Amino acid sequence: MEATRVLVVEDEPINLEALVENLQFEGYETTGVSSGAEAWRAISEHPDEFDVILLDRVMPDMDGIEILRRLKARSTPIRASVIMQTALSSDRDIVEGLRAGAYYYLTKPFTAQALLAIVGAAARDRRGYRKLQLDAQQATRALACMATAQFTFQTPEQAWDLATVIAKATPNPERAVGGLSELMLNAIEHGNLGITYAGKSRLLAEDRWKEEIAHRLALPEHVGKQATISFERVDGEIRFRIRDEGPGFEWRDYLELSPERAFHLHGRGIAMSRQVWFDRLDYLGTGNEVVAVIRL
């Protein structure tokens, strides 16, 4: 597998050296720069070079927030996962970074273990979304003519495969596929299989998430459970409706990227679906049904 490429932006030379050494020891292909200006030049000249950007929040010439704002303003988006490293850990500072586009956080000082866990999570998400985007590009063009459809799915693999196919019916498959896959996966793991937020955190930390999904899918109480996704093109919109057989959840807590979850290894899918991947996201009833909308 191709090495994950990380851009490390840190203005303290000793800290920069330590970060680069830790990441290179774990097999990451790492580039280190010591200023915001150097970081922006590296990103501008090689926009597809990096999978993960480890970004210092406070720098004298151009701070991390300014770099994020410039990334957002680009006509062609940067697809790297951005991790903000900072000593500014107030809710206000974290929310500012989240809204600017930093979906992962490390609070200084942090351990090498915390660094590798967060970089690993960001790299995993980047690889997953990129694979889905490439698969969506290769799906049949005929789906762009689809007016209505309905599908059922039970496993994460089925959800990912369906997401790549259905996304091709939208004007921008690369945008849609991330949100579809996240919402469909939520319907399986949290809806039908009852894995809690805390439970998933523990499973990811122990690298047992896939094993637990397979275990629960085989249990008698879950064998017959299915989730559905329907597609409708109407009134200048594409509407996706995803429903599971679970009791629902308190979905309002996940519509925003909250400060307390900024340091977790997961928990960004619903907020990103609402803020990045879809034009509107509406949960119905107890939360076991969601409608995602893309305007045409």
C-alpha positions as a printed NumPy array, in Angstrom:
array([[  0.   ,   0.   ,   0.   ],
       [  1.224,   3.485,  -0.852],
       [  2.658,   5.399,   2.119],
       [  0.493,   8.086,   3.721],
       [  1.956,  11.528,   3.073],
       [  1.874,  14.028,   5.942],
       [  2.7  ,  17.745,   5.903],
       [  3.792,  18.884,   9.391],
       [  3.543,  22.623,  10.066],
       [  5.236,  23.688,  13.314],
       [  7.214,  26.865,  14.021],
       [  9.206,  25.487,  16.985],
       [ 12.262,  23.643,  15.557],
       [ 12.513,  21.087,  18.386],
       [  8.806,  20.261,  18.197],
       [  8.962,  20.023,  14.408],
       [ 11.876,  17.588,  14.555],
       [ 10.116,  15.412,  17.149],
       [  6.859,  15.291,  15.171],
       [  8.619,  14.381,  11.932],
       [ 10.708,  11.679,  13.619],
       [  7.702,  10.094,  15.332],
       [  5.698,   9.962,  12.117],
       [  8.571,   8.72 ,   9.965],
       [  9.293,   5.963,  12.489],
       [  5.697,   4.757,  11.991],
       [  6.151,   4.672,   8.211],
       [  4.563,   7.975,   7.226],
       [  6.123,   9.897,   4.347],
       [  6.625,  13.218,   6.116],
       [  7.454,  16.769,   5.034],
       [  8.146,  19.358,   7.73 ],
       [  7.873,  23.159,   7.367],
       [  8.374,  25.835,  10.018],
       [  6.033,  28.637,   8.956],
       [  2.585,  29.315,   7.603],
       [  4.043,  30.83 ,   4.453],
       [  6.104,  27.699,   3.755],
       [  3.054,  25.535,   4.382],
       [  0.882,  27.52 ,   1.999],
       [  3.566,  27.427,  -0.679],
       [  3.899,  23.634,  -0.341],
       [  0.124,  23.155,  -0.519],
       [ -0.31 ,  25.584,  -3.428],
       [  2.487,  24.074,  -5.499],
       [  1.488,  20.461,  -4.764],
       [ -2.261,  20.47 ,  -3.978],
       [ -2.631,  16.683,  -4.273],
       [  0.642,  15.817,  -2.576],
       [ -0.561,  15.345,   1.01 ],
       [ -3.07 ,  13.009,   2.651],
       [ -2.88 ,  14.611,   6.103],
       [ -1.895,  18.136,   7.192],
       [ -0.79 ,  18.511,  10.825],
       [ -1.241,  22.249,  11.268],
       [  0.034,  24.509,  14.047],
       [ -2.707,  26.878,  15.239],
       [ -0.501,  29.807,  16.264],
       [  2.387,  30.96 ,  14.063],
       [  3.897,  34.441,  13.724],
       [  3.545,  34.941,   9.966],
       [  0.338,  33.129,   8.951],
       [ -1.633,  31.192,  11.525],
       [ -3.451,  27.916,  11.041],
       [ -6.886,  29.517,  10.79 ],
       [ -5.745,  31.717,   7.899],
       [ -4.368,  28.676,   6.068],
       [ -7.694,  26.859,   6.552],
       [ -9.609,  29.856,   5.217],
       [ -7.397,  29.944,   2.142],
       [ -7.939,  26.221,   1.63 ],
       [-11.702,  26.717,   1.786],
       [-11.554,  29.598,  -0.692],
       [ -9.791,  27.539,  -3.361],
       [-11.872,  26.79 ,  -6.449],
       [-10.477,  23.241,  -6.392],
       [-10.712,  21.787,  -2.873],
       [ -7.786,  20.214,  -1.052],
       [ -8.767,  16.682,  -0.066],
       [ -6.244,  16.234,   2.745],
       [ -7.503,  15.643,   6.29 ],
       [ -6.476,  18.561,   8.502],
       [ -5.453,  18.134,  12.149],
       [ -5.088,  21.31 ,  14.21 ],
       [ -2.448,  21.188,  16.936],
       [ -2.826,  23.965,  19.483],
       [ -2.466,  25.081,  23.078],
       [ -5.678,  27.123,  22.663],
       [ -8.269,  24.665,  23.938],
       [-11.227,  26.882,  24.849],
       [-14.561,  25.995,  23.25 ],
       [-14.475,  29.244,  21.295],
       [-11.056,  28.517,  19.785],
       [-11.974,  24.941,  18.932],
       [-15.265,  25.941,  17.31 ],
       [-13.415,  28.534,  15.218],
       [-11.056,  25.849,  13.943],
       [-13.844,  23.337,  13.298],
       [-15.834,  25.855,  11.289],
       [-12.733,  26.754,   9.302],
       [-12.244,  23.112,   8.343],
       [-10.065,  21.369,  10.962],
       [-11.973,  18.17 ,  11.786],
       [ -9.33 ,  16.736,  14.137],
       [ -7.603,  18.325,  17.135],
       [ -4.516,  17.77 ,  19.266],
       [ -3.996,  19.907,  22.386],
       [ -0.402,  20.72 ,  23.244],
       [  1.39 ,  19.114,  24.962],
       [  0.362,  15.718,  23.608],
       [  1.938,  12.272,  23.735],
       [  3.371,  10.356,  20.796],
       [  0.556,   7.824,  21.326],
       [ -2.111,  10.549,  20.953],
       [ -0.34 ,  11.931,  17.881],
       [ -0.234,   8.562,  16.137],
       [ -3.853,   7.755,  17.038],
       [ -5.198,  11.   ,  15.56 ],
       [ -2.962,  10.904,  12.466],
       [ -3.981,   7.28 ,  11.951],
       [ -7.679,   8.185,  12.161],
       [ -7.27 ,  11.112,   9.755],
       [ -5.314,   8.942,   7.3  ],
       [ -7.898,   6.149,   7.523],
       [-10.735,   8.566,   6.741],
       [ -8.775,  10.123,   3.875],
       [ -8.093,   6.716,   2.303],
       [-11.69 ,   5.624,   2.767],
       [-13.216,   8.727,   1.211],
       [-10.708,   8.74 ,  -1.631],
       [-11.489,   5.119,  -2.517],
       [-15.206,   5.884,  -2.506],
       [-14.646,   8.929,  -4.727],
       [-12.606,   6.94 ,  -7.253],
       [-15.197,   4.159,  -7.285],
       [-17.981,   6.715,  -7.777],
       [-16.174,   8.184, -10.782],
       [-16.093,   4.746, -12.422],
       [-19.763,   3.858, -11.876],
       [-22.062,   3.788, -14.881],
       [-23.075,   7.117, -16.426],
       [-26.576,   5.8  , -17.099],
       [-27.457,   6.334, -13.441],
       [-27.493,  10.078, -14.064],
       [-30.876,   9.407, -15.76 ],
       [-32.361,   7.625, -12.729],
       [-35.538,   9.325, -11.411],
       [-36.533,   7.056,  -8.503],
       [-35.116,   3.934,  -6.895],
       [-34.975,   2.016,  -3.622],
       [-32.306,  -0.328,  -2.272],
       [-31.804,  -2.423,   0.873],
       [-28.494,  -3.145,   2.604],
       [-27.252,  -4.966,   5.714],
       [-23.448,  -4.77 ,   5.846],
       [-20.856,  -1.969,   5.657],
       [-19.558,  -3.448,   2.398],
       [-23.021,  -3.269,   0.858],
       [-23.398,   0.313,   2.096],
       [-20.081,   1.392,   0.57 ],
       [-20.826,  -0.351,  -2.736],
       [-24.311,   1.157,  -2.954],
       [-23.061,   4.622,  -2.041],
       [-20.572,   4.625,  -4.9  ],
       [-23.256,   3.561,  -7.369],
       [-26.045,   5.882,  -6.174],
       [-23.704,   8.876,  -5.99 ],
       [-23.277,   8.657,  -9.749],
       [-26.899,   9.795, -10.118],
       [-25.899,  13.197,  -8.673],
       [-24.167,  16.109, -10.432],
       [-21.092,  15.738,  -8.198],
       [-20.499,  12.081,  -7.243],
       [-17.29 ,  12.864,  -5.348],
       [-19.213,  15.183,  -3.045],
       [-22.249,  12.946,  -2.528],
       [-20.47 ,   9.648,  -1.898],
       [-18.903,  10.732,   1.395],
       [-22.214,  11.76 ,   2.929],
       [-24.141,   8.765,   1.599],
       [-21.589,   6.29 ,   2.934],
       [-21.538,   7.944,   6.383],
       [-25.323,   8.045,   6.772],
       [-25.744,   4.494,   5.486],
       [-23.011,   3.205,   7.796],
       [-24.7  ,   4.95 ,  10.738],
       [-27.923,   3.126,   9.857],
       [-26.107,  -0.208,  10.182],
       [-23.757,   0.214,  13.117],
       [-25.706,   2.575,  15.378],
       [-29.252,   1.888,  14.116],
       [-29.625,  -1.816,  13.395],
       [-26.708,  -3.154,  15.451],
       [-26.969,  -0.835,  18.448],
       [-23.313,   0.185,  18.711],
       [-23.164,   3.32 ,  20.858],
       [-20.914,   6.316,  20.31 ],
       [-18.778,   5.344,  23.328],
       [-18.766,   1.742,  22.158],
       [-17.413,   2.683,  18.743],
       [-14.738,   4.858,  20.368],
       [-13.574,   1.855,  22.376],
       [-13.694,  -0.498,  19.383],
       [-11.639,   1.862,  17.22 ],
       [ -9.073,   2.334,  19.98 ],
       [ -8.762,  -1.451,  20.3  ],
       [ -8.852,  -1.975,  16.498],
       [-11.858,  -4.291,  16.853],
       [-14.555,  -2.335,  14.968],
       [-14.783,  -4.637,  11.917],
       [-14.682,  -7.735,  14.119],
       [-17.549,  -6.451,  16.281],
       [-19.662,  -5.519,  13.244],
       [-19.276,  -9.063,  11.877],
       [-20.098, -10.545,  15.297],
       [-23.287,  -8.512,  15.714],
       [-24.474,  -9.138,  12.163],
       [-24.427, -12.878,  12.949],
       [-26.467, -12.623,  16.171],
       [-30.027, -14.017,  15.92 ],
       [-31.601, -10.699,  16.942],
       [-29.87 ,  -8.868,  14.072],
       [-29.808, -11.447,  11.24 ],
       [-32.971, -10.245,   9.525],
       [-32.461,  -6.512,   9.998],
       [-32.105,  -4.31 ,   6.939],
       [-31.7  ,  -0.63 ,   6.191],
       [-33.147,   1.066,   3.126],
       [-32.151,   3.984,   0.961],
       [-34.527,   5.541,  -1.539],
       [-33.747,   8.065,  -4.243],
       [-36.057,  10.643,  -5.777],
       [-35.403,  13.407,  -8.278],
       [-38.143,  16.047,  -7.828],
       [-38.67 ,  19.838,  -7.77 ],
       [-35.088,  20.637,  -8.719],
       [-33.667,  18.434,  -5.962],
       [-32.341,  14.952,  -5.389],
       [-33.677,  13.512,  -2.134],
       [-32.176,  10.513,  -0.394],
       [-34.169,   8.864,   2.393],
       [-32.295,   6.427,   4.633],
       [-34.1  ,   4.367,   7.264],
       [-32.996,   1.685,   9.732],
       [-34.816,  -0.643,  12.132],
       [-33.292,   0.784,  15.307],
       [-35.009,   2.862,  18.006],
       [-33.331,   6.102,  16.872],
       [-30.907,   8.377,  18.725],
       [-30.521,  11.972,  19.902],
       [-29.489,  13.265,  16.472],
       [-29.508,  16.94 ,  17.475],
       [-26.275,  16.394,  19.417],
       [-24.405,  15.51 ,  16.214],
       [-25.484,  18.2  ,  13.748],
       [-22.527,  20.417,  14.7  ],
       [-18.857,  19.549,  15.15 ],
       [-18.77 ,  20.049,  18.896],
       [-15.64 ,  21.02 ,  20.894],
       [-15.898,  18.009,  23.208],
       [-15.786,  15.597,  20.254],
       [-13.046,  17.444,  18.359],
       [-10.404,  15.188,  19.931],
       [-12.206,  11.874,  19.251],
       [-11.308,   9.365,  16.529],
       [-14.792,   9.499,  14.97 ],
       [-18.109,  11.358,  15.22 ],
       [-17.826,  13.808,  12.301],
       [-20.006,  12.105,   9.687],
       [-23.383,  13.7  ,  10.421],
       [-21.967,  17.21 ,  10.817],
       [-19.943,  16.904,   7.619],
       [-22.988,  15.533,   5.8  ],
       [-24.957,  18.575,   6.892],
       [-22.247,  21.187,   6.345],
       [-20.219,  19.838,   3.412],
       [-21.738,  16.946,   1.499],
       [-25.447,  17.864,   1.261],
       [-27.427,  21.084,   0.878],
       [-29.915,  20.017,   3.557],
       [-30.152,  17.255,   6.133],
       [-33.401,  16.51 ,   8.015],
       [-33.827,  13.823,  10.663],
       [-37.364,  12.544,  11.157],
       [-39.032,  11.277,  14.323],
       [-36.695,   9.527,  16.725],
       [-33.764,   9.676,  14.285],
       [-33.985,   6.294,  12.563],
       [-34.91 ,   8.068,   9.324],
       [-33.003,  10.878,   7.624],
       [-33.568,  12.827,   4.402],
       [-30.489,  14.259,   2.649],
       [-30.987,  16.763,  -0.161],
       [-28.798,  17.908,  -3.047],
       [-30.06 ,  20.864,  -5.061],
       [-29.765,  20.639,  -8.852]])
